[in-house]
Coordinates of C-alpha atoms and ligand atoms in Angstrom, one line a residue:
X198 CA -0.9 -8.4 9.9
X199 CA 0.7 -10.1 6.9
X200 CA 1.2 -8.2 4.3
X201 CA 2.1 -10.3 0.6
X202 CA 2.5 -8.3 -2.8
X203 CA 2.8 -9.4 -5.7
X204 CA 5.0 -7.9 -7.9
X205 CA 4.0 -9.0 -11.8
X206 CA 4.9 -9.0 -14.5
X207 CA 3.8 -7.4 -17.2
X208 CA 5.6 -7.9 -20.5
X209 CA 3.8 -8.1 -23.7
X210 CA 3.9 -11.9 -25.5
X211 CA 1.8 -13.1 -22.2
X212 CA -2.1 -12.3 -23.3
X213 CA -4.7 -10.7 -20.7
X214 CA -7.0 -13.6 -20.5
X215 CA -3.1 -16.1 -19.3
X216 CA -2.0 -13.1 -16.7
X217 CA -5.0 -13.2 -15.5
X218 CA -5.3 -16.9 -14.6
X219 CA -1.8 -17.1 -13.5
X220 CA -2.5 -13.8 -11.0
X221 CA -5.4 -15.5 -9.5
X222 CA -3.0 -18.3 -9.1
X223 CA -0.6 -16.7 -7.1
X224 CA -3.0 -15.0 -4.9
X225 CA -4.7 -19.0 -3.4
X226 CA -1.2 -19.4 -3.1
X227 CA -1.3 -16.5 -0.5
X228 CA -3.7 -18.8 1.5
X229 CA -2.6 -17.8 5.7
X230 CA -1.1 -14.3 4.6
X231 CA -4.1 -11.4 5.9
X232 CA -3.7 -8.8 3.1
X233 CA -2.4 -9.5 -0.8
X234 CA -1.9 -6.7 -2.7
X235 CA -1.3 -6.2 -6.8
X236 CA -0.4 -3.5 -8.3
X237 CA -1.8 -0.4 -10.7
X238 CA -3.6 -1.5 -14.3
X239 CA -1.8 -5.8 -13.9
X240 CA -4.0 -6.9 -17.1
X241 CA -3.1 -4.6 -19.8
X242 CA 0.3 -2.9 -18.7
X243 CA 0.0 0.9 -17.4
X244 CA 1.4 2.3 -20.0
X245 CA -0.1 0.1 -22.9
X246 CA -2.0 3.2 -23.9
X247 CA -3.1 1.7 -26.7
X248 CA -4.6 -1.0 -24.9
X249 CA -6.8 0.9 -22.8
X250 CA -9.5 1.7 -25.1
X251 CA -10.2 -2.0 -26.8
X252 CA -9.7 -3.5 -22.7
X253 CA -11.8 -1.3 -20.7
X254 CA -14.0 -4.0 -18.5
X255 CA -16.8 -3.0 -16.5
X256 CA -16.7 -3.1 -12.5
X257 CA -18.5 -6.3 -13.0
X258 CA -16.0 -7.2 -15.6
X259 CA -13.3 -10.6 -16.5
X260 CA -11.0 -9.3 -13.5
X261 CA -13.1 -8.5 -11.1
X262 CA -14.7 -12.0 -11.4
X263 CA -11.0 -13.7 -11.2
X264 CA -9.4 -11.4 -8.1
X265 CA -13.3 -12.5 -6.3
X266 CA -12.8 -15.7 -6.4
X267 CA -9.3 -15.3 -6.1
X268 CA -9.7 -12.9 -2.6
X269 CA -12.7 -15.8 -1.7
X270 CA -10.5 -19.3 -2.4
X271 CA -7.5 -17.5 -0.3
X272 CA -9.8 -16.3 2.6
X273 CA -6.9 -13.0 2.3
X274 CA -8.4 -9.1 2.3
X275 CA -7.1 -8.6 -1.8
X276 CA -5.9 -5.2 -3.3
X277 CA -6.0 -6.4 -6.3
X278 CA -4.4 -3.4 -8.7
X279 CA -5.6 -1.8 -10.8
X280 CA -7.6 -1.8 -13.8
X281 CA -9.1 0.3 -16.9
X282 CA -12.3 0.7 -16.2
X283 CA -15.2 1.6 -18.2
X284 CA -17.4 3.4 -15.7
X285 CA -20.6 6.2 -15.9
X286 CA -21.0 7.2 -19.7
X287 CA -18.5 5.2 -20.7
X288 CA -15.5 7.4 -19.2
X289 CA -12.4 6.1 -19.0
X290 CA -11.1 4.8 -14.6
X291 CA -7.7 3.5 -13.6
X292 CA -10.0 2.3 -10.8
X293 CA -8.5 -0.4 -7.8
X294 CA -10.7 -2.6 -6.6
X295 CA -10.0 -4.1 -2.6
X296 CA -12.2 -7.5 -2.1
X297 CA -12.9 -8.6 1.5
X298 CA -12.0 -12.8 2.6
X299 CA -15.3 -13.6 1.4
X300 CA -15.0 -12.0 -1.6
X301 CA -16.8 -8.9 -2.3
X302 CA -16.0 -6.1 -3.8
X303 CA -16.0 -3.5 0.0
X304 CA -13.5 -0.1 -1.6
X305 CA -13.4 1.4 -4.9
X306 CA -10.2 3.8 -5.3
X307 CA -10.5 6.0 -9.1
X308 CA -7.0 7.3 -9.5
X309 CA -7.2 10.9 -8.7
X310 CA -3.6 12.8 -10.4
X311 CA -3.2 11.4 -14.1
X312 CA 0.3 10.6 -15.2
X313 CA 1.1 11.5 -18.9
X314 CA 0.5 15.7 -18.9
X315 CA -0.3 16.3 -22.7
X316 CA -1.0 12.4 -23.3
X317 CA -1.6 8.5 -22.7
X318 CA -3.8 8.2 -19.1
X319 CA -4.1 11.8 -18.5
X320 CA -5.9 12.7 -21.5
X321 CA -7.4 8.8 -22.3
X322 CA -9.1 8.4 -18.3
X323 CA -11.1 10.6 -16.4
X324 CA -9.7 11.8 -13.1
X325 CA -11.0 10.2 -9.4
X326 CA -12.2 13.0 -7.2
X327 CA -12.8 10.9 -3.7
X328 CA -10.2 10.1 -1.0
X329 CA -11.0 5.9 -0.3
X330 CA -9.7 4.3 2.7
X331 CA -10.6 0.9 4.0
X332 CA -11.6 -0.2 7.5
X333 CA -10.1 -3.5 7.2
X334 CA -9.7 -5.6 11.3
X335 CA -7.4 -3.8 13.1
X336 CA -6.3 -1.3 11.3
X337 CA -7.6 0.9 8.8
X338 CA -6.0 1.4 4.6
X339 CA -5.7 4.3 2.6
X340 CA -5.8 3.9 -1.1
X341 CA -3.5 5.8 -3.7
X342 CA -2.1 4.3 -6.8
X343 CA 1.8 4.6 -8.3
X344 CA 1.9 8.9 -9.8
X345 CA -0.8 9.6 -6.5
X346 CA 2.8 8.7 -4.6
X347 CA 4.3 12.5 -5.8
X348 CA 1.4 14.2 -4.1
X349 CA 2.2 14.7 -0.4
X350 CA -1.0 16.2 0.2
X351 CA -3.5 13.2 -0.9
X352 CA -1.6 11.0 1.4
X353 CA -1.7 13.7 4.4
X354 CA -5.8 13.9 3.3
X355 CA -5.7 9.6 4.6
X356 CA -4.4 10.3 8.0
X357 CA -6.6 12.4 8.7
X358 CA -9.2 9.8 7.7
X359 CA -7.5 7.8 9.6
X360 CA -5.1 5.8 7.8
X361 CA -2.1 3.7 9.0
X362 CA -0.8 1.3 6.5
X363 CA -1.1 3.6 3.1
X364 CA -1.4 1.2 -0.2
X365 CA 0.4 2.2 -3.3
X366 CA -0.2 -0.2 -6.3
X367 CA 1.9 0.9 -9.1
X368 CA 3.6 0.1 -12.9
X369 CA 6.8 2.0 -12.6
X370 CA 9.1 2.2 -14.7
X371 CA 12.8 1.6 -14.2
X372 CA 14.3 5.4 -15.5
X373 CA 12.7 7.5 -12.2
X374 CA 13.7 4.2 -10.1
X375 CA 15.1 6.5 -7.2
X376 CA 12.0 8.9 -7.1
X377 CA 10.0 5.5 -6.5
X378 CA 12.0 4.3 -3.3
X379 CA 12.6 7.6 -2.1
X380 CA 8.8 8.1 -2.2
X381 CA 8.2 5.7 -0.4
X382 CA 10.2 5.9 2.9
X383 CA 9.4 10.3 3.0
X384 CA 5.1 8.6 2.8
X385 CA 6.1 6.5 5.7
X386 CA 8.1 9.6 7.8
X387 CA 5.6 11.8 7.1
X388 CA 2.5 10.4 7.8
X389 CA 4.1 8.2 10.7
X390 CA 2.4 5.3 8.9
X391 CA 3.1 1.9 6.7
X392 CA 3.9 2.2 2.9
X393 CA 3.3 -0.8 0.9
X394 CA 4.0 -0.1 -2.7
X395 CA 3.4 -3.1 -4.6
X396 CA 4.9 -2.4 -8.4
X397 CA 5.3 -4.2 -12.1
X398 CA 8.5 -5.6 -13.4
X399 CA 9.1 -6.8 -16.9
X400 CA 8.8 -4.4 -19.9
X401 CA 5.7 -3.2 -22.1
X402 CA 4.5 -1.0 -24.5
X403 CA 9.1 -0.2 -24.3
X404 CA 8.3 1.3 -21.2
X405 CA 10.7 -1.1 -18.6
X406 CA 9.4 -1.4 -15.5
X407 CA 10.9 -0.8 -12.7
X408 CA 10.2 -3.2 -9.8
X409 CA 11.2 -2.9 -6.4
X410 CA 8.3 -3.1 -4.6
X411 CA 9.0 -2.2 -1.1
X412 CA 7.2 -1.8 3.1
X413 CA 8.4 1.1 5.0
X414 CA 7.6 1.0 8.1
X415 CA 6.1 4.3 10.6
X416 CA 9.5 5.5 11.3
X417 CA 10.5 5.3 7.6
X418 CA 12.6 1.9 8.3
X419 CA 12.7 -0.3 4.6
X420 CA 11.3 -3.7 5.8
X421 CA 11.5 -5.9 2.6
X422 CA 12.0 -4.5 -1.1
X423 CA 11.8 -6.5 -4.6
X424 CA 14.4 -7.0 -7.5
X425 CA 13.5 -6.3 -11.3
X426 CA 12.3 -9.7 -11.4
X427 CA 8.7 -11.0 -10.4
X428 CA 8.4 -12.3 -7.2
X429 CA 6.4 -12.4 -4.5
X430 CA 7.6 -10.1 -0.5
X431 CA 5.8 -11.1 2.3
X432 CA 5.7 -9.4 5.3
X433 CA 4.7 -8.8 9.1
X434 CA 3.7 -5.4 10.2
X435 CA 2.3 -4.5 13.6
X436 CA -0.7 -2.6 13.8
X437 CA -0.2 -0.5 16.7
X438 CA 3.4 0.6 15.1
X439 CA 1.9 3.5 13.1
X440 CA 0.1 5.2 16.4
X441 CA 2.7 4.3 19.6
X442 CA 5.7 5.9 17.0
X443 CA 3.3 8.7 16.4
X444 CA 2.8 8.8 19.8
X445 CA 6.7 8.7 20.6
X446 CA 7.6 11.4 17.8
X447 CA 4.1 13.4 18.0
X448 CA 5.0 15.5 15.3
X449 CA 1.4 14.7 13.2
X450 CA 0.4 17.1 16.4
X451 CA 2.7 19.8 15.6
X452 CA 1.3 21.1 12.6
X453 CA -0.3 24.8 11.6
X454 CA -2.7 24.4 9.6
X455 CA -4.6 27.6 8.1
X456 CA -1.8 30.3 8.3
X457 CA -1.6 33.4 5.9
X458 CA -0.7 33.4 2.2
X459 CA 2.6 35.5 1.8
X460 CA 3.2 38.8 1.7
X461 CA 5.0 40.9 -1.0
Ligands
LIG91 N1 1.5 4.7 -14.2 C1 1.9 5.7 -13.4 O1 1.6 6.5 -12.7 C2 3.3 6.4 -14.0 C3 4.4 7.1 -12.9 C4 5.7 7.8 -12.9 O2 5.9 7.2 -14.2 C5 6.1 9.1 -11.9 O3 5.8 9.4 -11.4 O4 7.3 9.1 -11.9

């Protein structure tokens, strides 16, 4: 299974419309891949909070139109990263979109853990409530977004639901790059799953992005890692490897669920 991660530069000197066209063209270039992955909130920028309200779009908005067509033109499964979705009752969500090779929107995942503590995404957006997996020929994807990477229980829930490839679009800042790499590897090792973590490059809203998109195998080995600039990573995954790793080193079977709370 061939996967391409497109680490997009999100800089303020490019309009959202031009970036949409440019990214659609990059997706089309990936014909021959099975799965293409884009980063979190690449149209607007994950830290461009002041633009969220104005740039919010419905699920059938301009990013959807461009990505549905790009997926079918390229004939690939496309995890199109996320958009600022204007959802129920006008509320905003950080919503990931997944397309089949015929350009159908087959899954949406609304980010569960919102970043920003008392500002930005955490106060402007509503939280998703649902774990999402996507069945592809030969494997199952588990979806998470950026800050979710810090919450291992979410990933364990995805694994319990059958996920073998954990896909994490992100807009991760350079100043916490060490956490990004460490957490991507940790989620792969503890879940004996592939991790495909696709970040952004460039600088927007004054926040330098880390880049360094990374693919980790179920044994925790880094298969490919990007640099800081815009770049496309291509990697071949073995769909049998998660289950083989789980058979050969069956740590997931040794979980002790339902232990009593500590006594004081
Ligand atoms: N967009 C995000 O979720 C940023 C997460 C982040 O910066 C961090 O977890 O650190």
